[in-house]
JSON list of C-alpha atoms and ligand atoms in Angstrom, two decimals:
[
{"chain": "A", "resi": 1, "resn": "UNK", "atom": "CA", "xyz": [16.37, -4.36, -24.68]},
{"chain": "A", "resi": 2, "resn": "UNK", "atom": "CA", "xyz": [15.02, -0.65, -25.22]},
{"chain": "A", "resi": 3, "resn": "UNK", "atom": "CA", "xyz": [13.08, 1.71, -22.99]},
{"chain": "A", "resi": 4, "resn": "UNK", "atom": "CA", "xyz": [9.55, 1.55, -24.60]},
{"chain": "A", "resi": 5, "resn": "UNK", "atom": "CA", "xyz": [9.06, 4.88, -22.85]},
{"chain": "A", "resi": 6, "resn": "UNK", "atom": "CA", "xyz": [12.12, 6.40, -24.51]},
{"chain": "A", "resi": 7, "resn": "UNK", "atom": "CA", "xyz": [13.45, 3.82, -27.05]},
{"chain": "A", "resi": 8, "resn": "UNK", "atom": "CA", "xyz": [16.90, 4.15, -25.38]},
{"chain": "A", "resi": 9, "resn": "UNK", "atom": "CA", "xyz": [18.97, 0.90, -24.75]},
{"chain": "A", "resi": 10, "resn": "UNK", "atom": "CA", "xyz": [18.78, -0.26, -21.19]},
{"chain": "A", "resi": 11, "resn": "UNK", "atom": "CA", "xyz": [20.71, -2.18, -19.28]},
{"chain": "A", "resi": 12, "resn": "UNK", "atom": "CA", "xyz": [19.67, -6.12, -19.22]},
{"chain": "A", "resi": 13, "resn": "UNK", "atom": "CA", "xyz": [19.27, -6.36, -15.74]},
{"chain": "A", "resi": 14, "resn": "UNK", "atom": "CA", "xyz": [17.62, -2.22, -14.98]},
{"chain": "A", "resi": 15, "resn": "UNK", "atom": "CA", "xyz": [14.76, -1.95, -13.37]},
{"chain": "A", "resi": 16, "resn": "UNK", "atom": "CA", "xyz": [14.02, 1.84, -14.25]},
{"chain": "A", "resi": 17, "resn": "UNK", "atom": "CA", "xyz": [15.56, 3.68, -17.75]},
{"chain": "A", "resi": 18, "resn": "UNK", "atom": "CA", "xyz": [18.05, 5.82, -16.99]},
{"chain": "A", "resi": 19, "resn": "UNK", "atom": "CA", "xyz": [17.75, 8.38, -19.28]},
{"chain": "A", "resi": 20, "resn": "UNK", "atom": "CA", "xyz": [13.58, 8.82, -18.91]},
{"chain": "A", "resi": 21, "resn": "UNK", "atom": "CA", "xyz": [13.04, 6.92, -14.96]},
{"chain": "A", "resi": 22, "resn": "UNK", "atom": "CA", "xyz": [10.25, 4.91, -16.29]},
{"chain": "A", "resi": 23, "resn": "UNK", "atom": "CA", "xyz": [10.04, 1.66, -14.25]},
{"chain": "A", "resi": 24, "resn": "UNK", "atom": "CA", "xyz": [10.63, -0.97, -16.57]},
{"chain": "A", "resi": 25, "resn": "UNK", "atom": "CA", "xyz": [7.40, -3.67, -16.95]},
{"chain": "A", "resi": 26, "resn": "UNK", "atom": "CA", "xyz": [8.69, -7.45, -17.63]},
{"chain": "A", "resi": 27, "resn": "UNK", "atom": "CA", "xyz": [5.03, -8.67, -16.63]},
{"chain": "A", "resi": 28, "resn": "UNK", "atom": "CA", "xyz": [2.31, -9.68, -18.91]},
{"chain": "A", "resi": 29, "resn": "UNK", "atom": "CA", "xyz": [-0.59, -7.49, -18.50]},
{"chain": "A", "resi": 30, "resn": "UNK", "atom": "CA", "xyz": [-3.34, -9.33, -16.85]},
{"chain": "A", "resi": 31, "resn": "UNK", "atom": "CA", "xyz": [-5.88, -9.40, -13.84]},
{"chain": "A", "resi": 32, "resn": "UNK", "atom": "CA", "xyz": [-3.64, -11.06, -11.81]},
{"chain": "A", "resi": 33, "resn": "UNK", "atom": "CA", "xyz": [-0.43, -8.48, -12.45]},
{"chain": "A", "resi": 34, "resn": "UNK", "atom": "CA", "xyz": [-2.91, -5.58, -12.05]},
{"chain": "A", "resi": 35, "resn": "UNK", "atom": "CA", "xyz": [-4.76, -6.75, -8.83]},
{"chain": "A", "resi": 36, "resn": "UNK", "atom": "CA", "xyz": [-0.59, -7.11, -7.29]},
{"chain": "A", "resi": 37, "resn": "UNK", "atom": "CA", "xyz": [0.08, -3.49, -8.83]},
{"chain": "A", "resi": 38, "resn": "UNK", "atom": "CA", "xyz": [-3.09, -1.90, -7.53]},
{"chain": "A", "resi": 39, "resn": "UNK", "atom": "CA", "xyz": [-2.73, -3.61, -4.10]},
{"chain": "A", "resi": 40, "resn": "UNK", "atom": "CA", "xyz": [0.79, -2.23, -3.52]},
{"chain": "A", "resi": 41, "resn": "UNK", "atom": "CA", "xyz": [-0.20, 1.33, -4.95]},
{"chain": "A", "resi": 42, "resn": "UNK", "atom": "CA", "xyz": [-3.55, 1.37, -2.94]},
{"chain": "A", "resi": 43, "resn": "UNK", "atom": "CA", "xyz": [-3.79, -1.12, 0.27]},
{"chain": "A", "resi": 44, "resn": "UNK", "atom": "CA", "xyz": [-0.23, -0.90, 0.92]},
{"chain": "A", "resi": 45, "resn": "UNK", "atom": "CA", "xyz": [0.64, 0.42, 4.71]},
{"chain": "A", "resi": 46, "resn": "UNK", "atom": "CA", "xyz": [3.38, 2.57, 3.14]},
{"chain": "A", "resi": 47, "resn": "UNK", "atom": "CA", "xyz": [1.47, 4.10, 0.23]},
{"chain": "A", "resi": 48, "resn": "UNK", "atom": "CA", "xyz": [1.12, 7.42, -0.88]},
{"chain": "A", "resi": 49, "resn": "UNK", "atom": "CA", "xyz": [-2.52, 7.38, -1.23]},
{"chain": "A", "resi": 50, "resn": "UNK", "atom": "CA", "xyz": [-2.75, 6.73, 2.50]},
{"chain": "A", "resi": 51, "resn": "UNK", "atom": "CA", "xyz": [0.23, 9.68, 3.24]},
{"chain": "A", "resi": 52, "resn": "UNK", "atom": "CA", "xyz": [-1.04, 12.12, 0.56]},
{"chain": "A", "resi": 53, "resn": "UNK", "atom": "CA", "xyz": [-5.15, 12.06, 2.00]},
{"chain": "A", "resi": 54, "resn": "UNK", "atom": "CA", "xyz": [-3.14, 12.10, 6.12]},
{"chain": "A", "resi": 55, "resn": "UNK", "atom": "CA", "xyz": [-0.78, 14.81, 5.37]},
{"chain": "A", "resi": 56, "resn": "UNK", "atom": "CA", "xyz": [-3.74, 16.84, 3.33]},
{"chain": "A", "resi": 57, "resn": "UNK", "atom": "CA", "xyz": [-5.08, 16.71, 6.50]},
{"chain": "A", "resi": 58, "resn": "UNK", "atom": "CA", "xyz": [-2.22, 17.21, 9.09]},
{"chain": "A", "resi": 59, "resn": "UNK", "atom": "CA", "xyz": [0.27, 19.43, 7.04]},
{"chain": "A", "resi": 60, "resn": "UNK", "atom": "CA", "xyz": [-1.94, 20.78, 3.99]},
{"chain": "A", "resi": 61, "resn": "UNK", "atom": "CA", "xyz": [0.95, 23.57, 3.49]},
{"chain": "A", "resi": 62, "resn": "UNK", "atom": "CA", "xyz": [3.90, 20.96, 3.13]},
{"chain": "A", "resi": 63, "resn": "UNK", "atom": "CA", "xyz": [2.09, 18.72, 0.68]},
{"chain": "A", "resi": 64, "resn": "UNK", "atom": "CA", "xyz": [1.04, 21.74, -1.52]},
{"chain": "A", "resi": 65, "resn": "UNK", "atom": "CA", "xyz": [4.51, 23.37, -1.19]},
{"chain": "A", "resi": 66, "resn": "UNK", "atom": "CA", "xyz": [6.23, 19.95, -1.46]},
{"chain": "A", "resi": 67, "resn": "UNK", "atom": "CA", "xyz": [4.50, 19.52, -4.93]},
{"chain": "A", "resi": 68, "resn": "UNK", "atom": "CA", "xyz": [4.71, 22.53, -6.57]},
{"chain": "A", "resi": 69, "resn": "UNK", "atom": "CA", "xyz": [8.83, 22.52, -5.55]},
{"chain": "A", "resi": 70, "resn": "UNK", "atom": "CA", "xyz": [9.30, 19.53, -7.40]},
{"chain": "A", "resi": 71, "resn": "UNK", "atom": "CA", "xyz": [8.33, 16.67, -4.76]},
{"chain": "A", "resi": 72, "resn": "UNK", "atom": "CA", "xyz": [6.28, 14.31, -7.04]},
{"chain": "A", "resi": 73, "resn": "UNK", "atom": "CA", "xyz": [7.64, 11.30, -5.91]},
{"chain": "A", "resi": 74, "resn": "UNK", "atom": "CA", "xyz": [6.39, 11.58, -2.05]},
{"chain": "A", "resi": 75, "resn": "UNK", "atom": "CA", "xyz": [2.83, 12.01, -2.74]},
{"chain": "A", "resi": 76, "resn": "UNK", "atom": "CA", "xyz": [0.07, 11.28, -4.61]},
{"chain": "A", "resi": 77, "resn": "UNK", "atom": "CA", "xyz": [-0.21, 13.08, -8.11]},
{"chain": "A", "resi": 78, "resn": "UNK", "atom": "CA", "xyz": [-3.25, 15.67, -7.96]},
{"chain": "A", "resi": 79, "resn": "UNK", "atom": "CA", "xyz": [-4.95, 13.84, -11.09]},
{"chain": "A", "resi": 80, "resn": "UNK", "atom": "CA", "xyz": [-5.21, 10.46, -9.03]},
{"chain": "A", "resi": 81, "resn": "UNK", "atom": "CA", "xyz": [-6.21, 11.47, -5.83]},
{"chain": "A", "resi": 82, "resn": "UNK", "atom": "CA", "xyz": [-9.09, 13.56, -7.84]},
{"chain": "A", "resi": 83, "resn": "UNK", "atom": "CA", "xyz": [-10.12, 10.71, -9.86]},
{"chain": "A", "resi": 84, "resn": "UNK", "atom": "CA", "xyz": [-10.32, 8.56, -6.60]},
{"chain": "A", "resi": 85, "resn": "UNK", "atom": "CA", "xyz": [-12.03, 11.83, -4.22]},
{"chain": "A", "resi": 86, "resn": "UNK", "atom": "CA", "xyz": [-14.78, 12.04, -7.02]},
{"chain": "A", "resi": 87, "resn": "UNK", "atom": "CA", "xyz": [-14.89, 7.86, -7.29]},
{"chain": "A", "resi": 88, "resn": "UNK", "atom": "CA", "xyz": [-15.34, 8.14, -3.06]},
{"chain": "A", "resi": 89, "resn": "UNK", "atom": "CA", "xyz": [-18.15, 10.59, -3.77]},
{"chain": "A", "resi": 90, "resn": "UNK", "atom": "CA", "xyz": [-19.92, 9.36, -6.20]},
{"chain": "A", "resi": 91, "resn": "UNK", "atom": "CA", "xyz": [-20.41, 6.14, -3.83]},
{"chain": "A", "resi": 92, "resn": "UNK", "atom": "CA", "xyz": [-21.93, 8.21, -1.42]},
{"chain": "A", "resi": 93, "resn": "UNK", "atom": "CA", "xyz": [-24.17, 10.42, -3.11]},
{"chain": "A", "resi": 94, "resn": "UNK", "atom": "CA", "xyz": [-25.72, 7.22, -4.50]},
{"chain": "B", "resi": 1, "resn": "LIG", "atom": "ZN1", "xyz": [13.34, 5.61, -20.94]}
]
């Protein structure tokens, strides 16, 4: 088995590449497989959407400062929490 991220081999049993990090997929893409991703990214008590918009809030300095020193991991990425701020806003201007 290869990283399709990376094309390097992978171990049979890995569940990230070790050469690139990317998680490794065995699902099928479907509704069902993307409902159980979005639902632990999203609704999930311990997510980072819920921890990124708090600690924007609480801590704005340690979130900034976290990110631009390499904490990527801990938080939300900028991109996504834009995408979903301008999603939030469009449902209320309408
Ligand atoms: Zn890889």
């Amino acid at each position: 088995m290869e990283c399709k991220n990376c094309q390097s081999t992978l171990a049979e049993r890995a569940d990230y590449c070790s050469f690139c990090g990317a998680k490794i997929i065995r699902n099928r893409l479907n509704l069902r497989n993307l409902w159980t991703e979005f639902t632990e990214q999203y609704l999930n008590l311990d997510n980072t959407f819920l921890r990124t918009i708090k600690h924007l809030f609480t801590k704005p300095k340690e979130v900034i400062l976290g990110y631009i020193n390499g904490q990527r991991k801990r938080y939300l990425n900028p991109i996504s929490l834009y995408a979903i701020a301008l999603t939030f806003t469009g449902i209320l201007f309408f």
